[in-house]
XYZ file of C-alpha atoms in Angstrom:
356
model
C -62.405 -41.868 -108.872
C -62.749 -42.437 -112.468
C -62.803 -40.083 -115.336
C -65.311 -37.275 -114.933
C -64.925 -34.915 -118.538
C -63.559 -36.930 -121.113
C -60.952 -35.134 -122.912
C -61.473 -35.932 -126.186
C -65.482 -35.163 -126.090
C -66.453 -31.676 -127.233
C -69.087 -30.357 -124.701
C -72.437 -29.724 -124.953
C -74.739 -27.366 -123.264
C -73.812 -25.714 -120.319
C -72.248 -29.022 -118.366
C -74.634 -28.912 -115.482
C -77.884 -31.960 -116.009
C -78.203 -33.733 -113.134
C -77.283 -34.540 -109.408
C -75.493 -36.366 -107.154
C -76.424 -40.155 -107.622
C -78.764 -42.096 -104.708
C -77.341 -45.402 -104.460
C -73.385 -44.291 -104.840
C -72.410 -47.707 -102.727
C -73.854 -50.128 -105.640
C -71.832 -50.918 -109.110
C -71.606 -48.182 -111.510
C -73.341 -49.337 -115.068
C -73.588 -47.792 -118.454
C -76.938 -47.841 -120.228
C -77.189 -47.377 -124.336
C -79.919 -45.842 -126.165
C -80.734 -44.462 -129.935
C -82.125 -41.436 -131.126
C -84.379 -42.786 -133.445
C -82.397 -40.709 -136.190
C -80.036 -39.879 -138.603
C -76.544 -39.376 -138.216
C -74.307 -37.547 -139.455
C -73.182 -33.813 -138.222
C -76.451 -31.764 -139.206
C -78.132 -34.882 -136.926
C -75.386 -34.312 -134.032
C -76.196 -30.331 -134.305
C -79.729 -30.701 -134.047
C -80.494 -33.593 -132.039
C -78.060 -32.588 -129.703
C -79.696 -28.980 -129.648
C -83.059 -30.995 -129.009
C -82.313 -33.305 -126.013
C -80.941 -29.904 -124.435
C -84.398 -27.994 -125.407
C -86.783 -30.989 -124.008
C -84.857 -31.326 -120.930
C -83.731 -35.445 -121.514
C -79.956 -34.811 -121.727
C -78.145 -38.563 -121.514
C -74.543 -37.882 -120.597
C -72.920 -38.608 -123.707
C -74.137 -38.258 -127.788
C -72.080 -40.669 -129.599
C -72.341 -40.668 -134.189
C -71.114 -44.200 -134.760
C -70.269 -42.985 -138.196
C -68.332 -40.119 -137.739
C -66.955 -41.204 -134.324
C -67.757 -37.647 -133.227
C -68.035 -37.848 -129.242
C -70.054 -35.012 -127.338
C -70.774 -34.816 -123.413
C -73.615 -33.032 -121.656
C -72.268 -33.508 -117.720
C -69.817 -34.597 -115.905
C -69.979 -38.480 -115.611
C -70.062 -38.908 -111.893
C -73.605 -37.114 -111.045
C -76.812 -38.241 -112.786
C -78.367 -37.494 -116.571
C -82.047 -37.209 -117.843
C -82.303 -40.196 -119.970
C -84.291 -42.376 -118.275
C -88.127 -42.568 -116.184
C -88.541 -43.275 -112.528
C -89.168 -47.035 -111.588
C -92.140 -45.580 -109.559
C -90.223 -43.959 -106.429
C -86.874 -45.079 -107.604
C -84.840 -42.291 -109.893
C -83.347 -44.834 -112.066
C -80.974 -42.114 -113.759
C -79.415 -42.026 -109.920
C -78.895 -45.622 -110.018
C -74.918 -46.847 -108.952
C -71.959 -45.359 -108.468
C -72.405 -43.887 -111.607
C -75.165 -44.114 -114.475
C -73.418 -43.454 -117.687
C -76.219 -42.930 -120.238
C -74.878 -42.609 -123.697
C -77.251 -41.410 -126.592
C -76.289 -43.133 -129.853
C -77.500 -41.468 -133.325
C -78.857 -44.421 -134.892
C -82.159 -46.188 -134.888
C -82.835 -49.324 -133.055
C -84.563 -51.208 -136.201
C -80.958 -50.702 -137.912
C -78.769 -52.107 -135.289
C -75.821 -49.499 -135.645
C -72.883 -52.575 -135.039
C -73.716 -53.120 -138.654
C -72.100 -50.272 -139.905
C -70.643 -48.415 -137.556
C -67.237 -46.642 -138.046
C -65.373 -46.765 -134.001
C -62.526 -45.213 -133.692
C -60.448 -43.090 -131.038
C -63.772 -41.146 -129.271
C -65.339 -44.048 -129.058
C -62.033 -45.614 -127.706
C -62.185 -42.541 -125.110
C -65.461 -43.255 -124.606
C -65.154 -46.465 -123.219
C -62.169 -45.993 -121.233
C -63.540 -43.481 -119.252
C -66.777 -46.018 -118.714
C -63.993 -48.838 -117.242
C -62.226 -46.181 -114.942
C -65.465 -46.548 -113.183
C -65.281 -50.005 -112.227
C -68.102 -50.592 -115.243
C -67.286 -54.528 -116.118
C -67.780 -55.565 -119.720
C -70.878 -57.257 -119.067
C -74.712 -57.723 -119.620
C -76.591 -58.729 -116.635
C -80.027 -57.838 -118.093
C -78.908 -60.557 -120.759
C -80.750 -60.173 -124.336
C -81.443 -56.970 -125.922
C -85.166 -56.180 -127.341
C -85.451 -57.112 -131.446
C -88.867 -55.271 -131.267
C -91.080 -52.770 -129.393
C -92.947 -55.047 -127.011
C -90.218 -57.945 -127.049
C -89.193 -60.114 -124.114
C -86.567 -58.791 -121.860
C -85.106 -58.308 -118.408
C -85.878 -55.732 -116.730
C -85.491 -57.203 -113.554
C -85.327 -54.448 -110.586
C -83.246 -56.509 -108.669
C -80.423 -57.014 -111.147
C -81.022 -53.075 -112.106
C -80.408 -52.420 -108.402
C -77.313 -54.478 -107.696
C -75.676 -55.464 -110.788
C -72.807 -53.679 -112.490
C -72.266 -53.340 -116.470
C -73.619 -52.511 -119.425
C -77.731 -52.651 -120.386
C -79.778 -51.181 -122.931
C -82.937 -49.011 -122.768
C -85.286 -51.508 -123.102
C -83.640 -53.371 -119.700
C -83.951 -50.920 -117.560
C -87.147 -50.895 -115.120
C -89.883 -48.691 -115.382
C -89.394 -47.376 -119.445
C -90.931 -49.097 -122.180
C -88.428 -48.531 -124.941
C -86.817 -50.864 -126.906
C -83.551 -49.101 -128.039
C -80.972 -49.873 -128.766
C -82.231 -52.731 -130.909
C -80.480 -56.079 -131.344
C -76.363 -54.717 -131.484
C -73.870 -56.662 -131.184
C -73.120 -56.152 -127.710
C -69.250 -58.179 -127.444
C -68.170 -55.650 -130.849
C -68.767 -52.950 -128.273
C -65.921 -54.261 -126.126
C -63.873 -55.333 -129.188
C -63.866 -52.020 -130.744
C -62.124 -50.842 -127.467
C -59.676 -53.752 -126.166
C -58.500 -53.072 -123.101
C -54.451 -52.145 -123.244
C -53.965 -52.546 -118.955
C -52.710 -55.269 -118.048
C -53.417 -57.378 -114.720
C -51.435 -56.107 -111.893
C -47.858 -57.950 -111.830
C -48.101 -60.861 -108.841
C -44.108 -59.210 -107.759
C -43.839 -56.016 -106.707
C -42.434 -53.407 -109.221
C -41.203 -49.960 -108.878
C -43.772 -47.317 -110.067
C -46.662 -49.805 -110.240
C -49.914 -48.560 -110.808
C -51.720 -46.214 -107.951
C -55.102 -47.812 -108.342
C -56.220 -51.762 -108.796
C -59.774 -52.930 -109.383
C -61.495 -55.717 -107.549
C -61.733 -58.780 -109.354
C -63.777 -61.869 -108.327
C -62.829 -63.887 -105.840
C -60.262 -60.769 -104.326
C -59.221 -60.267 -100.319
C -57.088 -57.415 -99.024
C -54.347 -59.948 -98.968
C -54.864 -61.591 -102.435
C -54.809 -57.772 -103.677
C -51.541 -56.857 -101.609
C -49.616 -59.862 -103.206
C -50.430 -59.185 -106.342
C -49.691 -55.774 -106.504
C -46.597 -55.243 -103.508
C -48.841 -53.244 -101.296
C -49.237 -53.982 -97.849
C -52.922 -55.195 -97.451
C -53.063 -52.603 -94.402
C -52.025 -50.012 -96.669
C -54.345 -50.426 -99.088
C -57.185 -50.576 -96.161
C -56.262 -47.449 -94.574
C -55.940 -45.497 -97.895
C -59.686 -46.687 -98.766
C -60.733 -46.140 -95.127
C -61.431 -49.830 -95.260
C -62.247 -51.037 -91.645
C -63.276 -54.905 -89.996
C -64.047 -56.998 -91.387
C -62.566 -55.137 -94.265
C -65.398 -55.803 -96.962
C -64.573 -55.037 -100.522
C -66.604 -55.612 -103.465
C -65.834 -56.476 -107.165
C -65.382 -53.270 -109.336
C -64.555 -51.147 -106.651
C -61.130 -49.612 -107.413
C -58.908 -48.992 -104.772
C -56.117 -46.426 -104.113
C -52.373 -48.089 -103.848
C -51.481 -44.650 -103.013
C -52.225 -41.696 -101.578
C -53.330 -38.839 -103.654
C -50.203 -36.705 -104.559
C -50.032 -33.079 -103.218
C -48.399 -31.765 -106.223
C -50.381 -28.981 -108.248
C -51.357 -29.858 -111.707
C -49.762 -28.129 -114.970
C -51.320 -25.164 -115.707
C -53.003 -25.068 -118.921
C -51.733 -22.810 -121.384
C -54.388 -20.182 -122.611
C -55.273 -19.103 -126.056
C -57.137 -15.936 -126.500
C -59.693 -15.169 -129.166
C -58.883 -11.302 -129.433
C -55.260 -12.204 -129.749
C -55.809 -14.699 -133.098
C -58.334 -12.230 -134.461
C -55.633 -9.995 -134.101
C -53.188 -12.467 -135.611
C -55.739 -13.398 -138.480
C -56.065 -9.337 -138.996
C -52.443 -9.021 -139.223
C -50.557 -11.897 -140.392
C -52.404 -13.197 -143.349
C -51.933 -9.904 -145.545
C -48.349 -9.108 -144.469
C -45.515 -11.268 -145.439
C -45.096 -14.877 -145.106
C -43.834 -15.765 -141.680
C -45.190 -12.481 -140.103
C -46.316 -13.569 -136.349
C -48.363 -11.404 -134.026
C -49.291 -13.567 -131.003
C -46.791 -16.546 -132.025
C -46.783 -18.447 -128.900
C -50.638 -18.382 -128.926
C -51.113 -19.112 -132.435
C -48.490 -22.551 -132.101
C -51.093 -23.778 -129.486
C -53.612 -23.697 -132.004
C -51.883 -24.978 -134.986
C -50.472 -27.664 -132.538
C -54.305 -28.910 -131.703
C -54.644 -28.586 -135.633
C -51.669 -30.812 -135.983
C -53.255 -33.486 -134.056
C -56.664 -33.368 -135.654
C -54.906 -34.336 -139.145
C -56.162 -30.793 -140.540
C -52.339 -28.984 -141.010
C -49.118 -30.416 -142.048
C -46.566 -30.256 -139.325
C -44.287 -28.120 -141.277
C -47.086 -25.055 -141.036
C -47.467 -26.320 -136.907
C -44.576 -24.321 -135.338
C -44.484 -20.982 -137.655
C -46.420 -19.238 -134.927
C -47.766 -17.386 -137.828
C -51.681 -17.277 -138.943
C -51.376 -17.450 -142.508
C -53.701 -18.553 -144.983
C -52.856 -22.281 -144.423
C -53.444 -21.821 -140.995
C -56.695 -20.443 -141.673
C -57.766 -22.883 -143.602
C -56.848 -25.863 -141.187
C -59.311 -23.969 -138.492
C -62.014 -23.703 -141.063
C -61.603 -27.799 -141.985
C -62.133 -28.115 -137.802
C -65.296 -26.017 -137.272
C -66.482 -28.273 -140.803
C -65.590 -31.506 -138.606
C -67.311 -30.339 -135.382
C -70.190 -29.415 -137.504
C -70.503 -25.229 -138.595
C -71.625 -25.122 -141.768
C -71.536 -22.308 -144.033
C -70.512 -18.393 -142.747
C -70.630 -20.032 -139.533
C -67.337 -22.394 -140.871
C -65.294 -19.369 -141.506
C -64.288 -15.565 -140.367
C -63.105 -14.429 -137.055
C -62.465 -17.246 -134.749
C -65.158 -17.974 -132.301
C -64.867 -18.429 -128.364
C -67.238 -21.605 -128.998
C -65.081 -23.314 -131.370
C -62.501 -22.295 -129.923
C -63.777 -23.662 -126.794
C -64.149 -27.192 -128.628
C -60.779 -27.179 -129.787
C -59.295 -26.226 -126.622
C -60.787 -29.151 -124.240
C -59.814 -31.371 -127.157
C -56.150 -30.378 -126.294
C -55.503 -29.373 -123.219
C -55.845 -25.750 -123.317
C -57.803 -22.973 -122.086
C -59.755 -20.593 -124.568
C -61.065 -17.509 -123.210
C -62.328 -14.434 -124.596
């Protein structure tokens, strides 16, 4: 299982666009298109407000040059990005379908100019936990509206890794223009390494299938027994595996997850109400408010002597203003009482729960 939320993306809409996918036995792909606009945040407010009001939600909106990173729904059901082939649903296509919605314009190639940096890192890590190769098997992408290109059902059908819009059967767009398709994969090297060919304490609980794999190749190389891995995949004669399918190397663990810590928005109202006009260093929900200026921390927006007063002084306040700027509230909506939405964005940036 691969990732299904990506941490780092802030979340748009209400999470729920698609279904489960048809063909979940074939190669998961990812397919890019372009908005045919700006970028920018007013663009990644109101495009991403339109794909929600027209019903054609991809699963991710990506600015190339902000690096902001947004997600519609959860990455292993289906999105709205694409047409039908006819009677196939091409958005169900593979083990997973990852459609990501790029604000750019496919005349302006956005390679040229882009700014990648940690989201879209995030981004496409969470498209390799799938089994997603870095490939092209459509081949070129379309220079024009109209141009030459693969969109061969067959290779849609079977064939694993990365296409554009104008590859995919059955739509007539050309997006996302002529990028550079290897800086995709060089503006996200991949830090795994192959799996060690000795066995090693604490080795890695999942390996994907490479070309040319067996059971056995796949237990030498990673200390498993080859039965082990079989009956942890429910693998059975003649034990067929295919490439990109990533297999457990050990069984799930029964031990709960951490708890998230929770943040409340009546409690840093509160704090906002009574901290900022007594004293410096007053604290009224400290342990709550040190989550927050923790996340703040981390987004480069407060200086980690202010991250552990517990107290939500004017500093404070000003660091959760600069956020809501970066995630895109502008004016009275960028400062006042702390909202459960931003709040909300903040928290699934950083690993806690906001509620109300």
């Amino acid at each position: 299982m691969g990732e299904i939320w990506i941490r780092e993306a802030e979340r748009l809409g209400d999470g729920s666009i698609g279904g489960a996918m048809d063909t979940p036995s074939a190669p998961g792909r990812a397919v890019w298109h372009t908005t045919e606009s700006g970028h920018g945040n007013a663009s990644f407010t109101n495009v991403g407000k339109y794909l929600i009001s027209i019903g054609a939600e991809p699963h991710i909106l990506y600015d190339p040059s902000t690096d902001r990173l947004g997600q519609y729904g959860p990455l292993n059901q289906s999105a709205r990005a694409l047409r039908n082939d006819g009677l196939t649903r091409t958005n169900r296509t593979g083990r997973v379908c990852i459609q990501i919605e790029v604000l750019a314009k496919a005349a302006t190639p956005f390679t040229g100019y882009w700014k990648p940096g940690p989201n879209f890192r995030a981004l496409m890590r969470a498209i390799r936990s799938w089994g997603v190769p870095d490939t092209w098997p459509a081949g070129a992408l379309a220079g024009s509206y109209g141009a030459s290109v693969s969109r061969n059902r067959t290779t849609w059908a079977t064939k694993g890794g990365h296409y554009g819009h104008c590859n995919i059967p059955g739509n007539d767009h050309w997006d996302p223009g002529k990028i550079d398709r290897a800086a995709l994969f060089a503006a996200a090297p991949k830090t795994s390494t192959p799996a060690p060919s000795t066995p090693s304490t604490g080795s890695a609980s999942t390996y994907t299938v490479k070309d040319g794999d067996t059971l056995s190749k796949i237990g030498e190389k990673t200390g498993v027994k080859w039965e082990t891995i079989a009956s942890l995949n429910g693998i059975k004669a003649p034990y067929t595996i295919r490439v990109g399918q990533v297999l457990k190397l050990k069984a799930a663990s029964t031990t709960k997850p951490a708890t998230k810590p929770t943040v409340s928005v009546a409690h840093l109202n509160s704090a906002r109400a009574k901290d900022i006009p007594a004293a410096t260093g007053h604290t009224t929900y400290p342990a709550e408010v040190k989550i927050v200026e923790a996340a703040l921390k981390a987004e480069g927006l407060l200086d980690a002597k202010y991250a552990a007063d517990g107290s939500w002084g004017t500093t404070t306040e000003a660091a959760y203003n600069a956020f809501r700027r970066k995630v895109g509230y502008t004016g009275s909506s960028a400062t006042g009482a702390v909202g459960l939405e931003s709040l909300k964005k903040l928290a699934a940036r950083h690993s806690f729960t906001a509620k109300a």
